[in-house]
Coordinates of C-alpha atoms and ligand atoms in Angstrom, one line a residue:
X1 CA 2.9 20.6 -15.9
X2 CA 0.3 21.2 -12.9
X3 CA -2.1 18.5 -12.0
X4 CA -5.0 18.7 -13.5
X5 CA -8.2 18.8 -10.9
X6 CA -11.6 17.6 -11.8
X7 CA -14.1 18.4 -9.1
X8 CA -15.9 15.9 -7.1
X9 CA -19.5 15.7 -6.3
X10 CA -20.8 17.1 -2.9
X11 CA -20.6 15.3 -0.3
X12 CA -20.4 14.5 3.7
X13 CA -17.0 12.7 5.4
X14 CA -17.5 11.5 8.8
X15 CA -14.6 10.1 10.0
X16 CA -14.8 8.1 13.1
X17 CA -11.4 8.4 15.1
X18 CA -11.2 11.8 13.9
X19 CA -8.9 12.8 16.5
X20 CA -6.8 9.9 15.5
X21 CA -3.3 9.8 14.3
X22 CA -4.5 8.9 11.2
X23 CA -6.5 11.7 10.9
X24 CA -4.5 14.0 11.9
X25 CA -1.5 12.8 9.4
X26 CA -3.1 11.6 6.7
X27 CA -6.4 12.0 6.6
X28 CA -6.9 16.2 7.4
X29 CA -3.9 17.1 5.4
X30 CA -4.9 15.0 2.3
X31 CA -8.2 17.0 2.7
X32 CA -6.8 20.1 2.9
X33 CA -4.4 19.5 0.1
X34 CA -7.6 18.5 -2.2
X35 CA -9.3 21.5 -0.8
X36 CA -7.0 24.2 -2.0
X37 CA -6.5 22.1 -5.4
X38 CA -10.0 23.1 -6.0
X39 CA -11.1 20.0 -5.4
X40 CA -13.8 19.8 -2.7
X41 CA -16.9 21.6 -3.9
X42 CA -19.0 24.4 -2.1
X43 CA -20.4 23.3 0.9
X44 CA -18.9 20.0 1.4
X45 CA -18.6 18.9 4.7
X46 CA -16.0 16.9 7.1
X47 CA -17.1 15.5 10.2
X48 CA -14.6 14.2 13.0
X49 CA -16.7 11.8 15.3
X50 CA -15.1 10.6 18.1
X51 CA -15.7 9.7 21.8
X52 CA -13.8 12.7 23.6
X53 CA -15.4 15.4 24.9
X54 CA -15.0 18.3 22.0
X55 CA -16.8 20.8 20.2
X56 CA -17.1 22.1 16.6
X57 CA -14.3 24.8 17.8
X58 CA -12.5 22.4 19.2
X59 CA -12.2 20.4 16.6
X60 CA -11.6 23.0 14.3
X61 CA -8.3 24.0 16.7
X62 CA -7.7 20.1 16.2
X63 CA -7.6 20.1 12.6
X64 CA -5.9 23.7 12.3
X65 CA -2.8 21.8 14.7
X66 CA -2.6 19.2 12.7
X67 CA -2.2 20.5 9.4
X68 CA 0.4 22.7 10.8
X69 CA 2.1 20.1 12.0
X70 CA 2.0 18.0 9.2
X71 CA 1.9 20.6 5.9
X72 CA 5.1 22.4 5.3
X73 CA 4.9 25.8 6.1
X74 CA 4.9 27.0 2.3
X75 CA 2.3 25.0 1.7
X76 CA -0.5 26.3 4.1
X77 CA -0.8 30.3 3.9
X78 CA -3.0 31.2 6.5
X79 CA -6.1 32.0 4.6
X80 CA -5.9 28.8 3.1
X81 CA -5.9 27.1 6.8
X82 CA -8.5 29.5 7.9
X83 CA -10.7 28.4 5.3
X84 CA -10.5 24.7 5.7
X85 CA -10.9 24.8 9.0
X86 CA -14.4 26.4 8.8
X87 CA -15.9 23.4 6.8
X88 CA -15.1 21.2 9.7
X89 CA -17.5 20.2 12.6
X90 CA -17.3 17.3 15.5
X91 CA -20.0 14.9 16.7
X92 CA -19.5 13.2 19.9
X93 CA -20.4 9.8 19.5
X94 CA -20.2 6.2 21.4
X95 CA -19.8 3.6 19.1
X96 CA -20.8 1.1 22.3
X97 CA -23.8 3.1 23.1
X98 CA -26.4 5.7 21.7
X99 CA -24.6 8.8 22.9
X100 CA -24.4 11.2 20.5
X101 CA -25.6 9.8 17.2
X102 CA -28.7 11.7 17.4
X103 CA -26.6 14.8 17.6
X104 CA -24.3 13.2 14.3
X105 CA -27.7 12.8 12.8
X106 CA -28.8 16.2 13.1
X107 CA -25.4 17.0 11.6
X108 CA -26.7 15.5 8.3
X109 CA -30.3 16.0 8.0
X110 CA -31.4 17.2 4.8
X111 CA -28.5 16.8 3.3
X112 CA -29.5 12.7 1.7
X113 CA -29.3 14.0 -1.8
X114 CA -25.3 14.0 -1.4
X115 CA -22.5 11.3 -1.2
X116 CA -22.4 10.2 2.2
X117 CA -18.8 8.9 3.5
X118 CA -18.3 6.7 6.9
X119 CA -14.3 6.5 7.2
X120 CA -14.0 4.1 10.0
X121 CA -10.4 5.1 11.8
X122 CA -10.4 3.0 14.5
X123 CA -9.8 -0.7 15.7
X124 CA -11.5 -3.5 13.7
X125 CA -13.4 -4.3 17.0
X126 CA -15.4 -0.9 16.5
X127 CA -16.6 -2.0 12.4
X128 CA -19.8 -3.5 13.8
X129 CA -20.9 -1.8 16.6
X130 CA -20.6 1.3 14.3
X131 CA -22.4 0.1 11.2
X132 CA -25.2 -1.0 13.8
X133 CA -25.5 2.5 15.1
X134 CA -24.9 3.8 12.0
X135 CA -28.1 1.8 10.3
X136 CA -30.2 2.0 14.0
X137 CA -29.8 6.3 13.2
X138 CA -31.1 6.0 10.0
X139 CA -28.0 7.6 8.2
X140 CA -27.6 5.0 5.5
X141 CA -28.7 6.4 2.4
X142 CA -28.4 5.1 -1.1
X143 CA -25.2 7.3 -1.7
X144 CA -23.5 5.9 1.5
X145 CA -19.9 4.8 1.4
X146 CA -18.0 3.0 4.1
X147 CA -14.1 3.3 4.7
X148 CA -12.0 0.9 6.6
X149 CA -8.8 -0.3 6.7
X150 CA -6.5 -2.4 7.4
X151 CA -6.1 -4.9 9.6
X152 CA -8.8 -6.9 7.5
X153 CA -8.4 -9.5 10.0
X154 CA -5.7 -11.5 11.4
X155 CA -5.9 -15.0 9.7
X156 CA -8.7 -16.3 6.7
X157 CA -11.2 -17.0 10.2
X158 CA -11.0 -13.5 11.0
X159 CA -11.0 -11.9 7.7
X160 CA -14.7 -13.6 7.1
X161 CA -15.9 -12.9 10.2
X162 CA -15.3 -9.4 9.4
X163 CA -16.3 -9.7 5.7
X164 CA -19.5 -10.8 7.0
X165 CA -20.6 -8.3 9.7
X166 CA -19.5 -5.4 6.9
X167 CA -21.1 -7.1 4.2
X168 CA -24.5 -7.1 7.0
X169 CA -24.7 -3.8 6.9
X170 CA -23.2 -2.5 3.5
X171 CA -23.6 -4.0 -0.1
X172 CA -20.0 -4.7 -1.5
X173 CA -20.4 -1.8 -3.8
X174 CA -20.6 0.5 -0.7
X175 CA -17.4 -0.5 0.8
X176 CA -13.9 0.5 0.5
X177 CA -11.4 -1.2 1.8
X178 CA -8.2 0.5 1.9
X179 CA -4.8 -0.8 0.8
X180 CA -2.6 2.7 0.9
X181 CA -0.3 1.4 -1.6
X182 CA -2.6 1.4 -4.2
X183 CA -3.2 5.1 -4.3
X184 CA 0.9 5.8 -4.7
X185 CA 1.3 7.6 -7.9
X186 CA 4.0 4.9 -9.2
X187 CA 1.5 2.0 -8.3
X188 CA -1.0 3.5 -11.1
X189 CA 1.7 4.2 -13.0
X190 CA 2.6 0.0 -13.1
X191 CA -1.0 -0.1 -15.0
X192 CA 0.0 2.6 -17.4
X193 CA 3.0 1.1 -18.1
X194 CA 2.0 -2.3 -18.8
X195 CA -1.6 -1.4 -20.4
X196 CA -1.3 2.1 -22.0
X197 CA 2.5 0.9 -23.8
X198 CA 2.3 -2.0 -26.4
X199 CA 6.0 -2.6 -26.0
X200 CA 6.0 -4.5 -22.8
X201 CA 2.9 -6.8 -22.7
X202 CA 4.8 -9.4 -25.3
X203 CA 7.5 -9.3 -23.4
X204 CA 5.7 -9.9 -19.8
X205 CA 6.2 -13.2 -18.8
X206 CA 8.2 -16.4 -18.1
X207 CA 9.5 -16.5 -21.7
X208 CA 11.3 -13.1 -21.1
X209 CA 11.5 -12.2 -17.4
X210 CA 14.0 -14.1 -15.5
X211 CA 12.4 -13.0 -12.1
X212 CA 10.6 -10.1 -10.3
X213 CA 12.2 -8.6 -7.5
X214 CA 9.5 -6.5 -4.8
X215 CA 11.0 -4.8 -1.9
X216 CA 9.4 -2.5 0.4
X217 CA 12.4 -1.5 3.1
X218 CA 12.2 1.4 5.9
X219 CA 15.0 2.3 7.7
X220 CA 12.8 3.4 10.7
X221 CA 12.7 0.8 13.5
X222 CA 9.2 0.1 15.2
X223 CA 9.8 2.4 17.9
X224 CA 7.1 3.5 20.5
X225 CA 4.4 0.8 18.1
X226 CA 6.7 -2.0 19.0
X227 CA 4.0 -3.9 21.8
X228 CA 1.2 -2.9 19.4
X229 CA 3.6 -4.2 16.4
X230 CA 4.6 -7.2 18.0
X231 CA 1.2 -8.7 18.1
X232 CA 1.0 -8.3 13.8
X233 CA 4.7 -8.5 12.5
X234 CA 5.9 -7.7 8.9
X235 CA 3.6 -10.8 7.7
X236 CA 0.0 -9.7 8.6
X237 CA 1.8 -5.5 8.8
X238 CA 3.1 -5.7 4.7
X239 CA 3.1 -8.6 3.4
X240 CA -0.7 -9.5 3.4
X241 CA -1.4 -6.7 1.5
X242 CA 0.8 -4.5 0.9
X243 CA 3.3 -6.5 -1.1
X244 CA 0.4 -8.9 -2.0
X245 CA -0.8 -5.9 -3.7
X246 CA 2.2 -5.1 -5.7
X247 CA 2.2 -8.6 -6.8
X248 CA -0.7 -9.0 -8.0
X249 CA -1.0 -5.7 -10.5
X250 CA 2.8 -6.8 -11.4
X251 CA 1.9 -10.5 -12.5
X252 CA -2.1 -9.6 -13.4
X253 CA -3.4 -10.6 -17.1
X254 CA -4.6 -7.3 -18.8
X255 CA -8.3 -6.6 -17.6
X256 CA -10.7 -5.9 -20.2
X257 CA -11.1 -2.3 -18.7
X258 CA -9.8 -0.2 -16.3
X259 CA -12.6 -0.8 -13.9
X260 CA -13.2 -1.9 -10.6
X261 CA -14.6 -5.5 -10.6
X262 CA -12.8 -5.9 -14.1
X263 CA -9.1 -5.2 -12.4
X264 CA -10.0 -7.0 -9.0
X265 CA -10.8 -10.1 -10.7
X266 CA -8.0 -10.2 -12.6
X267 CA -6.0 -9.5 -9.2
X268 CA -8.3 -12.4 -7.3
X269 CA -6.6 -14.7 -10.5
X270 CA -3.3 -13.8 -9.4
X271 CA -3.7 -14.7 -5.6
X272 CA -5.6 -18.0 -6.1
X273 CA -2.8 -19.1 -8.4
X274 CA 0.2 -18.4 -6.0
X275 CA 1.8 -22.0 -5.4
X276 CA 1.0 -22.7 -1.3
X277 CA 4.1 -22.8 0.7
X278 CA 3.0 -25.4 3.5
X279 CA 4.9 -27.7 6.0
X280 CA 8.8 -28.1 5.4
X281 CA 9.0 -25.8 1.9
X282 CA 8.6 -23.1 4.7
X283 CA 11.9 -22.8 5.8
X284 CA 13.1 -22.8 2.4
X285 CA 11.6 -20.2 0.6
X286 CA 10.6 -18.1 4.0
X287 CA 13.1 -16.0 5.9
X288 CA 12.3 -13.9 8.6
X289 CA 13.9 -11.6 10.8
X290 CA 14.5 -9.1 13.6
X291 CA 16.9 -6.1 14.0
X292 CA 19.9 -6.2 16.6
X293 CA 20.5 -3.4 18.9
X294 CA 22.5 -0.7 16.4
X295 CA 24.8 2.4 16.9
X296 CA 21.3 4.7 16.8
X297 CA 18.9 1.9 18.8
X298 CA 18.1 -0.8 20.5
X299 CA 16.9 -4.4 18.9
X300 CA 13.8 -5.2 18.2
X301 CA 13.2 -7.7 21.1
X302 CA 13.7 -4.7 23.2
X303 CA 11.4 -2.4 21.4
X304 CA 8.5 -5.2 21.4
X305 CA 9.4 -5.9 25.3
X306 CA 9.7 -9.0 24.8
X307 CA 12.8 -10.8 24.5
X308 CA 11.4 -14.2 23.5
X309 CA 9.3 -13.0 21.1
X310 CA 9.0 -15.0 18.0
X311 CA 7.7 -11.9 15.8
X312 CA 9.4 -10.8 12.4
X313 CA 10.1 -7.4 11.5
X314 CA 11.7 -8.8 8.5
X315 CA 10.4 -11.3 5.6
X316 CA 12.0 -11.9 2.4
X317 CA 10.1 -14.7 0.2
X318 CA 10.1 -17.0 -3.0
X319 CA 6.9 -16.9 -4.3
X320 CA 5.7 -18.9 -7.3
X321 CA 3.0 -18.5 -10.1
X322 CA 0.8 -21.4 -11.2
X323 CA -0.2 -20.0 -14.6
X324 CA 0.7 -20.2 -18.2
X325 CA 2.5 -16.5 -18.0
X326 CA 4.5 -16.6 -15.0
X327 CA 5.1 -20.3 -14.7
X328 CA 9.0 -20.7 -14.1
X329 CA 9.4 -17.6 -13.1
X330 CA 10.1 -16.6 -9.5
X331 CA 8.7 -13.6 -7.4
X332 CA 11.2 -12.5 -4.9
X333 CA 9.5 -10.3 -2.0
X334 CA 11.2 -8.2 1.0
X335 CA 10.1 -5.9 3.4
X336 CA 11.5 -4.6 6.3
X337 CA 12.0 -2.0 9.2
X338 CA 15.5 -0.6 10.1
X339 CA 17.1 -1.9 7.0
X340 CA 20.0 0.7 5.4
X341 CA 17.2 3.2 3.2
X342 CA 14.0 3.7 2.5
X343 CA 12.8 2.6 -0.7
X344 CA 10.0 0.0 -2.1
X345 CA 10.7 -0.9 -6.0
X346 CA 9.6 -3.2 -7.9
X347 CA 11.9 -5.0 -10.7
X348 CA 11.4 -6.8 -13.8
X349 CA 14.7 -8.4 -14.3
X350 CA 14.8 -9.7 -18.4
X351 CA 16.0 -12.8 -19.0
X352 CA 20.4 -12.6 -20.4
X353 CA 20.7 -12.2 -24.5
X354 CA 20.5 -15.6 -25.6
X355 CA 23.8 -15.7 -27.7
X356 CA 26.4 -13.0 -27.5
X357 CA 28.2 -12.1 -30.9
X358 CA 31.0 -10.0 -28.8
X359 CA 34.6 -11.2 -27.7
X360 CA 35.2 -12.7 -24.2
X361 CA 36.3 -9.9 -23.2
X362 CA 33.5 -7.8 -23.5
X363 CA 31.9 -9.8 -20.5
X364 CA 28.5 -11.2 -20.0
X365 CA 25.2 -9.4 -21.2
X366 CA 23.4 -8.9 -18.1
X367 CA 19.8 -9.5 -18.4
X368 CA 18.1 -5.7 -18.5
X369 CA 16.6 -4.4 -15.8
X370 CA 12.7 -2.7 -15.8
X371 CA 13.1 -0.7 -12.3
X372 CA 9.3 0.8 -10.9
X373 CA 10.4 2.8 -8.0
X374 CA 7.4 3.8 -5.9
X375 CA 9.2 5.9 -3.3
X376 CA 11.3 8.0 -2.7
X377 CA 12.1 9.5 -6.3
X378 CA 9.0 8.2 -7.9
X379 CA 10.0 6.9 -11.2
X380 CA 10.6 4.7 -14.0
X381 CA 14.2 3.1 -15.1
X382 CA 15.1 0.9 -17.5
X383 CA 18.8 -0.7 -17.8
X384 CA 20.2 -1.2 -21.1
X385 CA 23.7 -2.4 -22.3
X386 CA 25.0 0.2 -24.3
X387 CA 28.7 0.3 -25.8
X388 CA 30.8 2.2 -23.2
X389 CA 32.0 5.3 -25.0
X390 CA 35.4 5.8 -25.9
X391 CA 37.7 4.5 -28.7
X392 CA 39.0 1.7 -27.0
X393 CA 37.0 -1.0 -28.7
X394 CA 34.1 -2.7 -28.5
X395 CA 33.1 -2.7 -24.4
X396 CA 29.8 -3.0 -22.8
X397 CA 28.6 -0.9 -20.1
X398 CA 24.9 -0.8 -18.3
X399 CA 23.3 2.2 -18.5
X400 CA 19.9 3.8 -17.2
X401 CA 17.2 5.2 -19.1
X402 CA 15.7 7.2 -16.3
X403 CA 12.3 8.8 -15.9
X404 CA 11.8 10.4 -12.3
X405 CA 8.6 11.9 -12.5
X406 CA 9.0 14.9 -10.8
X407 CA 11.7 16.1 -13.1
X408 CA 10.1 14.9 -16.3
X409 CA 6.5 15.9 -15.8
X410 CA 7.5 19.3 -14.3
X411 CA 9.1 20.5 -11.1
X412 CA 5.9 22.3 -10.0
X413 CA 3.9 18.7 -9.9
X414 CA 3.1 17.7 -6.1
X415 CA 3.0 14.0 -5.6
X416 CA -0.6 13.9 -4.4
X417 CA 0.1 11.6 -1.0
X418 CA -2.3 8.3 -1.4
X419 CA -4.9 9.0 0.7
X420 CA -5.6 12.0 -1.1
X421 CA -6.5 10.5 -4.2
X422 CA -7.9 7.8 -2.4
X423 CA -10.5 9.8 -0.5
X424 CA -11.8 11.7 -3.5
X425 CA -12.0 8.1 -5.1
X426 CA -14.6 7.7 -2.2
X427 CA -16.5 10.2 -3.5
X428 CA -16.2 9.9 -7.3
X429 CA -18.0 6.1 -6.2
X430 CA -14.8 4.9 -8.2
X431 CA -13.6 1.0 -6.2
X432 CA -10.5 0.3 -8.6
X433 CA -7.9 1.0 -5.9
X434 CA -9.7 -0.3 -2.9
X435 CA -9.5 -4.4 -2.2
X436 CA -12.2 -6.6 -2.5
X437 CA -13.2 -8.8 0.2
X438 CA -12.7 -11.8 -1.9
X439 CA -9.3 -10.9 -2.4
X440 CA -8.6 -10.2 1.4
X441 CA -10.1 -13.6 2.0
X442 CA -8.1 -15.4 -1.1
X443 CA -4.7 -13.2 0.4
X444 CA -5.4 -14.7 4.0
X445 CA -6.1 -17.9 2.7
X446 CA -2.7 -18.0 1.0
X447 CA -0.7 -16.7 4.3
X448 CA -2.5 -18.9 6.9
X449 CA -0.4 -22.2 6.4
X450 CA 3.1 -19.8 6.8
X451 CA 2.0 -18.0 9.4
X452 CA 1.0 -21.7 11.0
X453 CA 4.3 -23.3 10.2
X454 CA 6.4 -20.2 11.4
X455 CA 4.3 -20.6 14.9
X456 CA 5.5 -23.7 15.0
X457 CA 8.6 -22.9 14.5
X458 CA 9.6 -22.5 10.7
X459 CA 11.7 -19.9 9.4
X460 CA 12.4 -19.0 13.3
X461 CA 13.8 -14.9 12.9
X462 CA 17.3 -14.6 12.0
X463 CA 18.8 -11.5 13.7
X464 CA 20.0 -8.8 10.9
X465 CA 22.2 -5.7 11.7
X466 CA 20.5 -2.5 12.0
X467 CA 20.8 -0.6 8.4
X468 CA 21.8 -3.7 6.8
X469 CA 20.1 -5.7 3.6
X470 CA 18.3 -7.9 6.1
X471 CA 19.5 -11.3 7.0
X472 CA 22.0 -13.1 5.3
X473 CA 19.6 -16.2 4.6
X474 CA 17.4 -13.3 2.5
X475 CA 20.7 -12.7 0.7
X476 CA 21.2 -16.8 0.4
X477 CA 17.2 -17.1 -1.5
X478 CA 18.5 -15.4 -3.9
X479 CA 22.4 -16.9 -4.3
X480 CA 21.4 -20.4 -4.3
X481 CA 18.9 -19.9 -7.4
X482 CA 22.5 -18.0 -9.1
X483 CA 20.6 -14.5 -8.8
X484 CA 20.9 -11.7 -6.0
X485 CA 18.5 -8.9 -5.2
X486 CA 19.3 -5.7 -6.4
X487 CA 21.0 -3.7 -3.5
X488 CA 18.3 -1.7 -1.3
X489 CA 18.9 1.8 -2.4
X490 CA 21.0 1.2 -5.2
Ligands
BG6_501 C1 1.7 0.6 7.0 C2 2.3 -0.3 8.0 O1 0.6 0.0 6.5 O2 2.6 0.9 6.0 C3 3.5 0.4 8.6 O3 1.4 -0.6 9.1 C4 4.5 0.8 7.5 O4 4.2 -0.5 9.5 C5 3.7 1.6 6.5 O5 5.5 1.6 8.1 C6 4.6 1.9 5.3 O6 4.0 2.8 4.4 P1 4.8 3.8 3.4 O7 3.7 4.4 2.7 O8 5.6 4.7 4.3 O9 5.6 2.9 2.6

């Protein structure tokens, strides 16, 4: 089965930061990857705008490196490259002065009839001097769209204040607000699942789910980031939105439609129902943690420079529900860096058979498992007890129902990275996948009092081994409730 591409409408993308890292790894080859799909119509046009001193050619050698360096090589025949590249131009602008917008004006004269992207890729502190120019040139149009991204602030203070100079310039239906998770493949597919299936909505809450499991673990450490890292942590990094995100379309009620103030309300239900963690309930359901030095690299404290630093790189979390569905029914979180794989799943654990009509020595009836794996291996598997085979008697084994997409939809189906589909969602003028600010806020407002107990000393960071689980206390949140987290790359 081959993807199936519906084109978008023309349009302009001016991406600030365009000679960013962002750019160059996500945002250029998500382009180009559209752009051969078909995707991009005749005459669209992508604009890096950035301070340093470049031309259209140069940018165009910019974008060429980049997608060389970030394609695989059987992906990008040269005409392909060649052709991209030409539908790329640069403006040199100052966000902190008026250098160069005139010239990023003349850049889009005549061309108001058209959607009109701003992808801000660059620190938070740029947002409003950039929206200024950008309304002081005149280059807001009724088509406009702005892009930014995360961080959305640091604490609920700062995730107003920024709410408030975007929402100055922009209306809220102009802005996009990127949370990259939500344009994984799998992360849709959790809405399919629960909304497109009639099997698993009765089943989809505290009366049959024992407890939801989320994990998003890397096995890279924070390397070269770790100054810039240490200032954020896994907190404010993942869990603020990231895993907040996974949450909330896991535990969500059914929205009326699939659309985008429909699904973020139901979302914004989700995140004002989550029961506070404040003062002393801190250090029991919060663990934190930081990697020790490790056969392949040193510990985290030396890779943030800091040795006293107080900064997780490691959070694993009990998280409760205050609702009619979900009350009762824990949501276990984790994320980590340097843990033994890569791998972010979320599981629906069902609650055990209620009776078993089979010997003793069959064993237990372990509660079945819903498994959404959202990288790598993006798929779907369901655990069943089945009756080991064999004519030995009656014995129960656990067994997967698998559905990796890749091999079940075709071998020939790309994984469209998120930003891809994110970008042309941009365009389309479709918000489903992108946060709202009331949700940042209601996220922000939720974190705060942890964050505030943890700087005064809560939940201080155990130190893990390097390629392990995490710390043991993570292992413990789990144990002392009589449940344990399924293994990280099992
Ligand atoms: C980013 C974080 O938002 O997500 C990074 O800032 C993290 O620290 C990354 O590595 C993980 O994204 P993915 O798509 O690789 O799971």
């Amino acid at each position: 089965m081959v993807a199936k591409t519906v084109p978008v409408d023309p349009f302009d993308l001016v991406v600030f930061g365009g000679t960013g890292d962002l750019a160059a790894r996500k945002l250029l080859p998500g382009l180009f990857h559209r752009f051969q799909s078909g995707q991009l119509p005749e005459g669209a046009k992508i604009i890096g705008a950035a301070r340093g001193e470049m031309d259209t050619k140069g940018f165009q050698a910019h974008t060429r490196k980049a997608i060389e360096t970030f394609v695989a090589k059987a992906d990008r025949p040269k005409a392909d490259v060649d052709a991209f590249v030409a539908i790329v131009d640069y403006a040199r602008v100052d966000a902190m002065s008026n250098a160069g917008w005139s010239d990023l004006a003349k850049l889009l004269k005549g061309r108001e009839d058209r959607v009109r992207a701003f992808y801000l890729s660059v620190a938070p502190r740029f947002f409003g001097p950039i929206c200024d120019q950008i309304g002081a040139a005149g280059l807001v149009t009724p088509l406009t769209r702005l892009v930014v991204e995360k961080p959305l602030g640091r604490d609920l203070e700062s995730a107003r204040a920024l709410n408030k100079q975007l929402s100055d310039a922009f209306d809220e239906s102009q802005l996009y607000r990127i949370d990259h998770y939500l344009g994984k493949e799998t992360v849709q597919n959790l809405m399919a699942l629960r909304f497109a299936n009639a099997l698993f909505e009765p089943l989809w809450n505290s009366h049959h789910i024992d407890h939801v499991q989320i994990t998003a673990a890397e096995s890279v450490p924070v390397g070269t980031r770790g100054g810039y890292y240490d200032q954020n942590g896994a907190m404010r990094d993942m869990v603020q939105n990231h895993l907040m995100q996974l949450l909330c379309l896991t535990a969500m009620e059914p929205p009326a439609k699939f659309d985008s103030d429909a699904v973020r309300d139901e979302k914004l239900k989700v995140l004002k129902a989550l029961t506070p963690i404040t003062g002393t309930d801190v250090d029991r359901d919060v663990v934190r943690g930081q990697y020790a030095e490790g056969p392949d690299g040193p510990s985290y404290l030396t890779e943030a420079g800091d040795p006293t630093s107080k900064t997780e790189c490691f959070v694993a979390m009990k998280i409760g529900i205050d609702n009619w569905r979900w009350a009762g029914t824990p949501f276990y979180i984790r994320t980590g860096k340097r843990l033994r794989t890569r791998v972010s799943e979320i599981v629906i654990r069902f609650k055990d058979a209620p009776h078993s009509i089979f010997d003793a020595q069959v064993g237990g009836l372990k509660g079945n498992e819903l498994v959404i794996r959202l990288q790598p291996d993006e798929g779907i598997q369901l655990r069943l007890n089945i009756k080991d085979p064999g004519p030995g008697g009656m014995r129960i084994a656990s067994a997967p129902l698998d559905m990796s997409f890749a091999e079940d939809l075709g071998r020939d189906i790309r994984m469209p990275d998120a930003y891809e589909r994110l970008l042309m969602d941009v365009v389309r003028g479709d918000q489903t996948l992108f946060m709202r600010g009331d949700e940042v806020e209601a996220a922000w407002a939720w974190i705060d009092p942890i964050m505030e107990a943890c700087d005064h000393g809560a939940a201080a960071p155990q130190t893990y081994a390097a390629g392990s689980d995490g710390p043991s206390d993570s292992l413990m949140l789990m144990h002392r409730d009589g449940r344990r987290w399924r293994e990280i790359g099992a």
